[in-house]
Coordinates of N, CA and C in Angstrom, one line a residue:
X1 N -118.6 124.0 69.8 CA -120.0 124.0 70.3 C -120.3 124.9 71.4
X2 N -119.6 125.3 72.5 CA -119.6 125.7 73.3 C -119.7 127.0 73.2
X3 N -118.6 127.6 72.1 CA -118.6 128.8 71.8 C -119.5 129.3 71.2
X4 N -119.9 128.3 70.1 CA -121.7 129.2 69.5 C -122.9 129.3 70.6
X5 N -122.3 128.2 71.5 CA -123.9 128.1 72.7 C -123.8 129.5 73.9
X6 N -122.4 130.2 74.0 CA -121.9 131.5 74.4 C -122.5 132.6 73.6
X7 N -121.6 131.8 72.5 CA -122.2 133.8 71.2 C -123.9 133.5 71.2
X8 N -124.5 132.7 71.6 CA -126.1 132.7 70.9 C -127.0 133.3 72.2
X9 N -126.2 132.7 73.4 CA -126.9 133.2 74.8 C -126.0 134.5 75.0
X10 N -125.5 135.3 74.4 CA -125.5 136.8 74.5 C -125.7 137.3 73.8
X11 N -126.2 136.9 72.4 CA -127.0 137.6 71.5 C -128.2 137.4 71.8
X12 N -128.9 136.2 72.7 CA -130.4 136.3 73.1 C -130.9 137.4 73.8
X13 N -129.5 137.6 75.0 CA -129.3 138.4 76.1 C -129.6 139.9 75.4
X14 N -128.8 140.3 74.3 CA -128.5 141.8 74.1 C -130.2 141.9 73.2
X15 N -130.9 140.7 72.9 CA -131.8 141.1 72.2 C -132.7 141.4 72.9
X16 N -133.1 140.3 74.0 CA -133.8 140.3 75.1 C -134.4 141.5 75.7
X17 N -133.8 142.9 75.4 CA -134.6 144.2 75.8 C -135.0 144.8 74.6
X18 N -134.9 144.5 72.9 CA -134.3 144.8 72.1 C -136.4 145.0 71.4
X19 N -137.3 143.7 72.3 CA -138.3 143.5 71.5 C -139.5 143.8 72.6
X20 N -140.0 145.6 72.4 CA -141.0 145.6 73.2 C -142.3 145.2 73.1
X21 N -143.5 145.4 73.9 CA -144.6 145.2 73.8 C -145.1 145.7 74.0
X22 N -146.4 145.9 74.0 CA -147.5 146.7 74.7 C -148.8 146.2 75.7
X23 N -149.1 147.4 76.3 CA -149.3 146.8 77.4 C -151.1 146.7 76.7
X24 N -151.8 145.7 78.0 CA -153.0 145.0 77.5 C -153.6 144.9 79.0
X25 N -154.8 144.5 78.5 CA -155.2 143.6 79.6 C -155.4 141.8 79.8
X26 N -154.9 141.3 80.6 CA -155.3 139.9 80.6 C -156.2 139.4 80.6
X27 N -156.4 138.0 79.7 CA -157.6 137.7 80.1 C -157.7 136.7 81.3
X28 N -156.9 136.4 82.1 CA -157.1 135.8 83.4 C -157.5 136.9 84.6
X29 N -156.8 138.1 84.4 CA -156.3 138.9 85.2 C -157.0 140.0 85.7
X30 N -157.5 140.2 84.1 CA -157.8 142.0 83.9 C -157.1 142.8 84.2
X31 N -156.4 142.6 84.9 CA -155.2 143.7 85.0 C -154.4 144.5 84.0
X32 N -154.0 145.7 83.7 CA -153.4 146.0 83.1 C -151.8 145.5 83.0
X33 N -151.6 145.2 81.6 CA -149.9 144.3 81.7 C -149.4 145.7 81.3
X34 N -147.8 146.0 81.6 CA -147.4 147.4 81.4 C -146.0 147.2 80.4
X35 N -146.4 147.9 79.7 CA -144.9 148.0 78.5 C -143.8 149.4 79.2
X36 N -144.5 150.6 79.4 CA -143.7 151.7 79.8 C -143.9 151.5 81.2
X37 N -143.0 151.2 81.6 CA -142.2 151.4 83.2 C -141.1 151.6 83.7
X38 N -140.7 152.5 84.8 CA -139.6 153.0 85.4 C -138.5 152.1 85.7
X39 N -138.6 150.6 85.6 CA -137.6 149.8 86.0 C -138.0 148.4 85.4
X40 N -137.3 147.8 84.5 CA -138.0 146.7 83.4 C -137.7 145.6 84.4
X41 N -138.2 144.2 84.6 CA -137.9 142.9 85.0 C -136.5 142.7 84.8
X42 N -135.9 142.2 85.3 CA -134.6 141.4 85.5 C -134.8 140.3 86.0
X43 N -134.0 139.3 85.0 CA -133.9 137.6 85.5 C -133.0 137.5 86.7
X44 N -133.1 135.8 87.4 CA -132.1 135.9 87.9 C -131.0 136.1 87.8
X45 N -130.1 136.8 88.8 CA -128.7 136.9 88.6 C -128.2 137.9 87.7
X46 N -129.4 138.5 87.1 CA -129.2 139.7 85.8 C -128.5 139.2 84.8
X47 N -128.5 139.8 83.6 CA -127.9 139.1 82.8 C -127.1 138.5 82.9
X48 N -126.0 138.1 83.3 CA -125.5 137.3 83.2 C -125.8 136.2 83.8
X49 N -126.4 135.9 85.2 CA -126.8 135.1 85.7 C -128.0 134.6 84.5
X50 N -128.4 135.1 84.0 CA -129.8 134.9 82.5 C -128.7 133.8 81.7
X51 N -127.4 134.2 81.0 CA -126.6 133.7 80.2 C -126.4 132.3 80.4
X52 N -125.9 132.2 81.9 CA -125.5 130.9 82.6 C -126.4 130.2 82.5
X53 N -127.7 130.2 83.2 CA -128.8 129.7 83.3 C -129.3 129.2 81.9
X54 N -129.2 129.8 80.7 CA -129.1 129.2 79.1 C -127.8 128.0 79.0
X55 N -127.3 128.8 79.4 CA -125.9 127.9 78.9 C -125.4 126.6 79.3
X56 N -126.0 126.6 80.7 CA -126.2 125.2 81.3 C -127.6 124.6 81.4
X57 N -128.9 124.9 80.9 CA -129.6 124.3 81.1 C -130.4 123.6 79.5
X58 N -130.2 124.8 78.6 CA -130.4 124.1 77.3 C -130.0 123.2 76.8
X59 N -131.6 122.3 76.1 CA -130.9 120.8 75.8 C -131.4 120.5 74.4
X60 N -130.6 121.0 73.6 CA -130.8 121.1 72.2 C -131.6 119.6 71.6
X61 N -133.1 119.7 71.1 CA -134.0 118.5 70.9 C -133.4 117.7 70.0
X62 N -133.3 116.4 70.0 CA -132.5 115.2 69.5 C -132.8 115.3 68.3
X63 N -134.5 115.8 67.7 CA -135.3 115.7 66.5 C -134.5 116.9 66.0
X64 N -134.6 117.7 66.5 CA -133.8 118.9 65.8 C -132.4 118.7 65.5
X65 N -131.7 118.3 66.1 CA -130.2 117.8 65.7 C -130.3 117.1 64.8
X66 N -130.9 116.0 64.7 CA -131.0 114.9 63.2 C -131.1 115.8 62.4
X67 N -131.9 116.7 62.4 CA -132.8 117.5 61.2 C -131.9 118.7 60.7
X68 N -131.2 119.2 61.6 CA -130.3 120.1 61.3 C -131.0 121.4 61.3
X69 N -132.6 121.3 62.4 CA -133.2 122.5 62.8 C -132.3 123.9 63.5
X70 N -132.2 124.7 62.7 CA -131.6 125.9 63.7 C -132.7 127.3 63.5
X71 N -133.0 128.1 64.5 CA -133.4 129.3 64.1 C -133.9 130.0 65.4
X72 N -134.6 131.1 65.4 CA -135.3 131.8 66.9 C -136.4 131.6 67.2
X73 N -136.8 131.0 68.5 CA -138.1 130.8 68.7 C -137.9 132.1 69.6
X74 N -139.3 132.6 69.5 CA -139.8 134.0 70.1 C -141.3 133.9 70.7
X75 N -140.6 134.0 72.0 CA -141.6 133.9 73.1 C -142.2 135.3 73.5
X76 N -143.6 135.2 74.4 CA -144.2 136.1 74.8 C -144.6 135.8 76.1
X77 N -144.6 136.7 77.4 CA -144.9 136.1 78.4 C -144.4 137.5 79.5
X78 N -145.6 137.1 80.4 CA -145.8 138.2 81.5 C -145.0 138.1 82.9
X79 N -143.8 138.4 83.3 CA -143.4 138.8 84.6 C -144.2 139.6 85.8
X80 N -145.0 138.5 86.1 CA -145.9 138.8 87.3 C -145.4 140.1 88.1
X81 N -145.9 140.6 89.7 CA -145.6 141.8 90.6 C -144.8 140.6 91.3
X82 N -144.9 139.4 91.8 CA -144.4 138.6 92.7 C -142.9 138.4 91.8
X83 N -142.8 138.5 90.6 CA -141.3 137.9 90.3 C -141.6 136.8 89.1
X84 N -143.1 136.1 89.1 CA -143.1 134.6 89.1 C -143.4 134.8 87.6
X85 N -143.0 133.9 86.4 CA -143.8 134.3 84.8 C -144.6 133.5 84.4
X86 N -145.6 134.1 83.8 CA -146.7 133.4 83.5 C -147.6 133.6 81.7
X87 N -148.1 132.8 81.3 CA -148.5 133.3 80.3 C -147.7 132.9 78.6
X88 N -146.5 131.8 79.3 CA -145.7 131.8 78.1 C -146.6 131.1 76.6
X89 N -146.4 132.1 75.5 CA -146.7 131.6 74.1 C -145.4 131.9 73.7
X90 N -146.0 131.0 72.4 CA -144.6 130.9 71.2 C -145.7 131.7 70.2
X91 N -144.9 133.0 70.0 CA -144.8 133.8 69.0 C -144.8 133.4 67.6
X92 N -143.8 132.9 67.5 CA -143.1 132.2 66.3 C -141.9 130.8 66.6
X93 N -142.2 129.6 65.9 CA -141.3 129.0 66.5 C -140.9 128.1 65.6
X94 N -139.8 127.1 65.7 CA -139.3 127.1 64.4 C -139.5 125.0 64.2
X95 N -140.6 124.4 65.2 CA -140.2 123.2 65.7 C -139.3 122.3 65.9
X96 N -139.9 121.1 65.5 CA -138.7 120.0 66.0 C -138.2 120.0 67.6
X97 N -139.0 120.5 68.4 CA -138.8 120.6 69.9 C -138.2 121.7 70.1
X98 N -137.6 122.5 69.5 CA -137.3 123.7 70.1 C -138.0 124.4 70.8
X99 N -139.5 124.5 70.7 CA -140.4 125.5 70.9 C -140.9 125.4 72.0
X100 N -141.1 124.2 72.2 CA -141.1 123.1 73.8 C -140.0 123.3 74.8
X101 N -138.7 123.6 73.7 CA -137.7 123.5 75.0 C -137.5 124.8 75.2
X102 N -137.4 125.9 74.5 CA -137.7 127.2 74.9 C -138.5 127.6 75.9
X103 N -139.9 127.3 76.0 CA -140.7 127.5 76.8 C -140.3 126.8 78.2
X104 N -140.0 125.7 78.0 CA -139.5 124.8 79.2 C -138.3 125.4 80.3
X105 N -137.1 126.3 79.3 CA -136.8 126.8 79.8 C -137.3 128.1 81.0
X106 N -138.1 128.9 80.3 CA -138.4 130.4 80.3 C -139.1 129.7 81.6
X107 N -139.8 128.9 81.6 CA -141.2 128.8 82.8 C -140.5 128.2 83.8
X108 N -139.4 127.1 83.6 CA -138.8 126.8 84.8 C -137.5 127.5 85.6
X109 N -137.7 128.9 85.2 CA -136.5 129.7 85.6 C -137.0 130.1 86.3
X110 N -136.0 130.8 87.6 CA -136.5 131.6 89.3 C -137.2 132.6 88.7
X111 N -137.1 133.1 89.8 CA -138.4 134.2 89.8 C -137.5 135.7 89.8
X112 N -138.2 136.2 88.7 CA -137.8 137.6 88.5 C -137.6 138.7 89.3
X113 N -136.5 139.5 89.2 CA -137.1 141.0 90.0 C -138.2 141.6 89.0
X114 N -139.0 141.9 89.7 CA -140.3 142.6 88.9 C -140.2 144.0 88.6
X115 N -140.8 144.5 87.3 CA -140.9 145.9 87.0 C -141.5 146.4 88.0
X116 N -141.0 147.5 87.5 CA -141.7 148.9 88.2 C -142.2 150.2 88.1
X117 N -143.4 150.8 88.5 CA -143.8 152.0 88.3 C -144.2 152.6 88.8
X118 N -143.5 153.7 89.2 CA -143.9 154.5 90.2 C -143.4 154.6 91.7
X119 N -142.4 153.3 91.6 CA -141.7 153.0 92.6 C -142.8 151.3 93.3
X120 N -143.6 151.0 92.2 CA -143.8 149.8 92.8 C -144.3 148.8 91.9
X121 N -143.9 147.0 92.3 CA -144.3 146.5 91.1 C -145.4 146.0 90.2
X122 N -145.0 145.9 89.4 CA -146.2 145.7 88.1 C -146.3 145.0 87.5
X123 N -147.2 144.1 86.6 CA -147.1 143.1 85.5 C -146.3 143.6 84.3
X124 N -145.6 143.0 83.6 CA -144.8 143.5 82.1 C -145.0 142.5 81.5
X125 N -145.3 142.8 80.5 CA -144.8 141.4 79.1 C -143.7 141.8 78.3
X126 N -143.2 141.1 78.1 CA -141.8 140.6 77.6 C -142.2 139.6 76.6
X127 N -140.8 140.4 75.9 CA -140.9 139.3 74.5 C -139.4 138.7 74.5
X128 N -138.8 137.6 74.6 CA -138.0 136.9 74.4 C -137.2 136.2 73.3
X129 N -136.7 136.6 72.6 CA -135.5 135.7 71.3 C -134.9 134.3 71.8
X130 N -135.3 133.4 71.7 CA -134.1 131.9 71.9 C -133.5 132.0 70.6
X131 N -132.4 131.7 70.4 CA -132.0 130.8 69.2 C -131.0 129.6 69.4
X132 N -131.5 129.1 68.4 CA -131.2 127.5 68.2 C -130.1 127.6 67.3
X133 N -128.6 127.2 67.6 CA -127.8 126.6 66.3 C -126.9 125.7 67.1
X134 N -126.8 124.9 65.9 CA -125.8 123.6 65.9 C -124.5 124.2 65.8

Protein backbone atom coordinates (compact mmCIF):
# COMPACT_ATOMS: atom_id res chain seq x y z
CA UNK A 1 0.00 0.00 0.00
CA UNK A 2 2.57 2.26 0.79
CA UNK A 3 4.45 1.66 -2.28
CA UNK A 4 1.57 2.53 -4.71
CA UNK A 5 0.80 5.67 -2.42
CA UNK A 6 4.91 6.50 -3.38
CA UNK A 7 4.68 5.45 -7.10
CA UNK A 8 1.18 7.52 -7.39
CA UNK A 9 2.62 10.78 -5.47
CA UNK A 10 5.52 10.90 -8.07
CA UNK A 11 3.72 10.21 -10.87
CA UNK A 12 1.28 13.13 -9.64
CA UNK A 13 4.52 15.02 -9.06
CA UNK A 14 6.18 14.43 -12.58
CA UNK A 15 2.70 15.21 -14.09
CA UNK A 16 2.09 18.15 -12.16
CA UNK A 17 4.13 20.50 -14.77
CA UNK A 18 3.12 18.12 -17.43
CA UNK A 19 -0.66 20.05 -17.84
CA UNK A 20 -0.52 23.69 -18.89
CA UNK A 21 -3.06 26.41 -18.99
CA UNK A 22 -3.73 29.47 -20.24
CA UNK A 23 -3.78 32.45 -18.99
CA UNK A 24 -7.42 34.46 -18.47
CA UNK A 25 -8.81 36.82 -16.60
CA UNK A 26 -10.66 36.26 -13.28
CA UNK A 27 -13.71 36.76 -12.52
CA UNK A 28 -13.08 37.93 -8.83
CA UNK A 29 -9.99 39.63 -9.79
CA UNK A 30 -9.74 40.90 -13.28
CA UNK A 31 -6.48 40.38 -13.24
CA UNK A 32 -4.70 38.72 -15.69
CA UNK A 33 -3.88 34.83 -14.56
CA UNK A 34 -0.47 33.95 -16.40
CA UNK A 35 0.40 30.52 -18.16
CA UNK A 36 3.89 31.83 -19.79
CA UNK A 37 6.21 32.92 -17.03
CA UNK A 38 9.89 33.07 -16.23
CA UNK A 39 9.67 31.01 -13.07
CA UNK A 40 6.46 28.54 -12.47
CA UNK A 41 5.00 28.27 -8.66
CA UNK A 42 6.63 25.81 -6.50
CA UNK A 43 4.86 23.97 -3.48
CA UNK A 44 6.16 23.71 -0.32
CA UNK A 45 9.39 22.17 0.20
CA UNK A 46 9.45 21.68 -3.77
CA UNK A 47 8.72 18.67 -4.98
CA UNK A 48 9.45 16.62 -2.82
CA UNK A 49 8.38 18.39 0.10
CA UNK A 50 4.85 18.30 -2.46
CA UNK A 51 5.41 14.21 -2.39
CA UNK A 52 5.47 14.07 1.53
CA UNK A 53 2.88 16.35 2.06
CA UNK A 54 0.60 13.69 -0.29
CA UNK A 55 1.92 10.93 1.22
CA UNK A 56 1.12 11.80 4.75
CA UNK A 57 -1.82 13.61 4.43
CA UNK A 58 -4.12 11.70 1.98
CA UNK A 59 -7.02 9.97 3.30
CA UNK A 60 -8.30 7.70 0.85
CA UNK A 61 -12.58 8.12 1.20
CA UNK A 62 -14.09 5.09 3.03
CA UNK A 63 -17.01 5.20 0.16
CA UNK A 64 -14.34 4.88 -2.32
CA UNK A 65 -12.61 1.94 -0.75
CA UNK A 66 -15.88 -0.04 -0.36
CA UNK A 67 -16.44 0.70 -3.93
CA UNK A 68 -13.13 0.02 -5.26
CA UNK A 69 -13.15 3.76 -6.69
CA UNK A 70 -9.60 4.38 -8.26
CA UNK A 71 -8.69 7.05 -10.94
CA UNK A 72 -7.38 10.98 -11.42
CA UNK A 73 -9.10 13.72 -10.22
CA UNK A 74 -7.83 16.86 -12.07
CA UNK A 75 -7.91 20.03 -10.50
CA UNK A 76 -7.64 23.63 -11.59
CA UNK A 77 -6.59 26.44 -9.47
CA UNK A 78 -4.67 29.76 -9.29
CA UNK A 79 -1.35 30.39 -7.19
CA UNK A 80 -1.92 33.73 -6.02
CA UNK A 81 1.41 36.68 -6.03
CA UNK A 82 1.30 36.18 -2.09
CA UNK A 83 2.00 32.20 -2.38
CA UNK A 84 -1.70 31.51 -1.15
CA UNK A 85 -4.17 29.23 -3.82
CA UNK A 86 -7.30 30.08 -4.62
CA UNK A 87 -9.91 29.14 -7.03
CA UNK A 88 -9.87 25.33 -6.68
CA UNK A 89 -12.31 23.38 -9.26
CA UNK A 90 -12.46 19.83 -10.18
CA UNK A 91 -11.89 19.53 -13.71
CA UNK A 92 -12.76 16.10 -13.91
CA UNK A 93 -13.30 13.87 -11.06
CA UNK A 94 -13.95 10.56 -10.48
CA UNK A 95 -16.35 10.69 -6.98
CA UNK A 96 -16.98 8.69 -4.16
CA UNK A 97 -15.15 11.50 -2.12
CA UNK A 98 -12.13 11.68 -3.90
CA UNK A 99 -12.91 14.95 -5.44
CA UNK A 100 -13.58 16.46 -1.99
CA UNK A 101 -10.46 14.98 -0.71
CA UNK A 102 -8.32 16.21 -3.51
CA UNK A 103 -9.44 19.65 -3.18
CA UNK A 104 -9.11 19.41 0.61
CA UNK A 105 -5.84 18.61 0.08
CA UNK A 106 -4.63 21.25 -2.51
CA UNK A 107 -6.48 24.19 -0.44
CA UNK A 108 -5.13 23.15 2.85
CA UNK A 109 -1.49 23.09 1.78
CA UNK A 110 1.19 26.22 2.70
CA UNK A 111 1.64 28.71 0.68
CA UNK A 112 3.47 28.57 -2.56
CA UNK A 113 6.58 30.25 -3.89
CA UNK A 114 4.81 32.27 -6.51
CA UNK A 115 5.56 32.54 -10.30
CA UNK A 116 7.26 34.95 -11.91
CA UNK A 117 7.69 37.51 -14.61
CA UNK A 118 9.83 39.66 -15.30
CA UNK A 119 11.57 39.16 -12.13
CA UNK A 120 8.29 39.69 -10.13
CA UNK A 121 5.26 37.80 -8.89
CA UNK A 122 2.20 36.86 -10.68
CA UNK A 123 -1.06 34.92 -10.60
CA UNK A 124 -0.59 31.30 -12.52
CA UNK A 125 -3.10 28.63 -12.92
CA UNK A 126 -2.12 25.33 -12.61
CA UNK A 127 -3.67 22.31 -13.40
CA UNK A 128 -3.04 19.40 -11.05
CA UNK A 129 -3.32 15.33 -11.54
CA UNK A 130 -4.35 13.42 -8.06
CA UNK A 131 -4.69 9.91 -8.46
CA UNK A 132 -6.55 7.55 -6.49
CA UNK A 133 -5.50 3.66 -6.23
CA UNK A 134 -6.06 1.10 -3.83
Amino acid sequence: MKTKLIITALLTAAMFYAFPSTAHETAKSKETVQQQVDEMPVPPGGMEGWINYFKNNLKYPEAAKKNGVEGMVMLSFIVRKDGSVSDVQVLRGIGAGCDEEAVRLLTNSEKWTPGKKENKPVDVEMKLPVQFKL
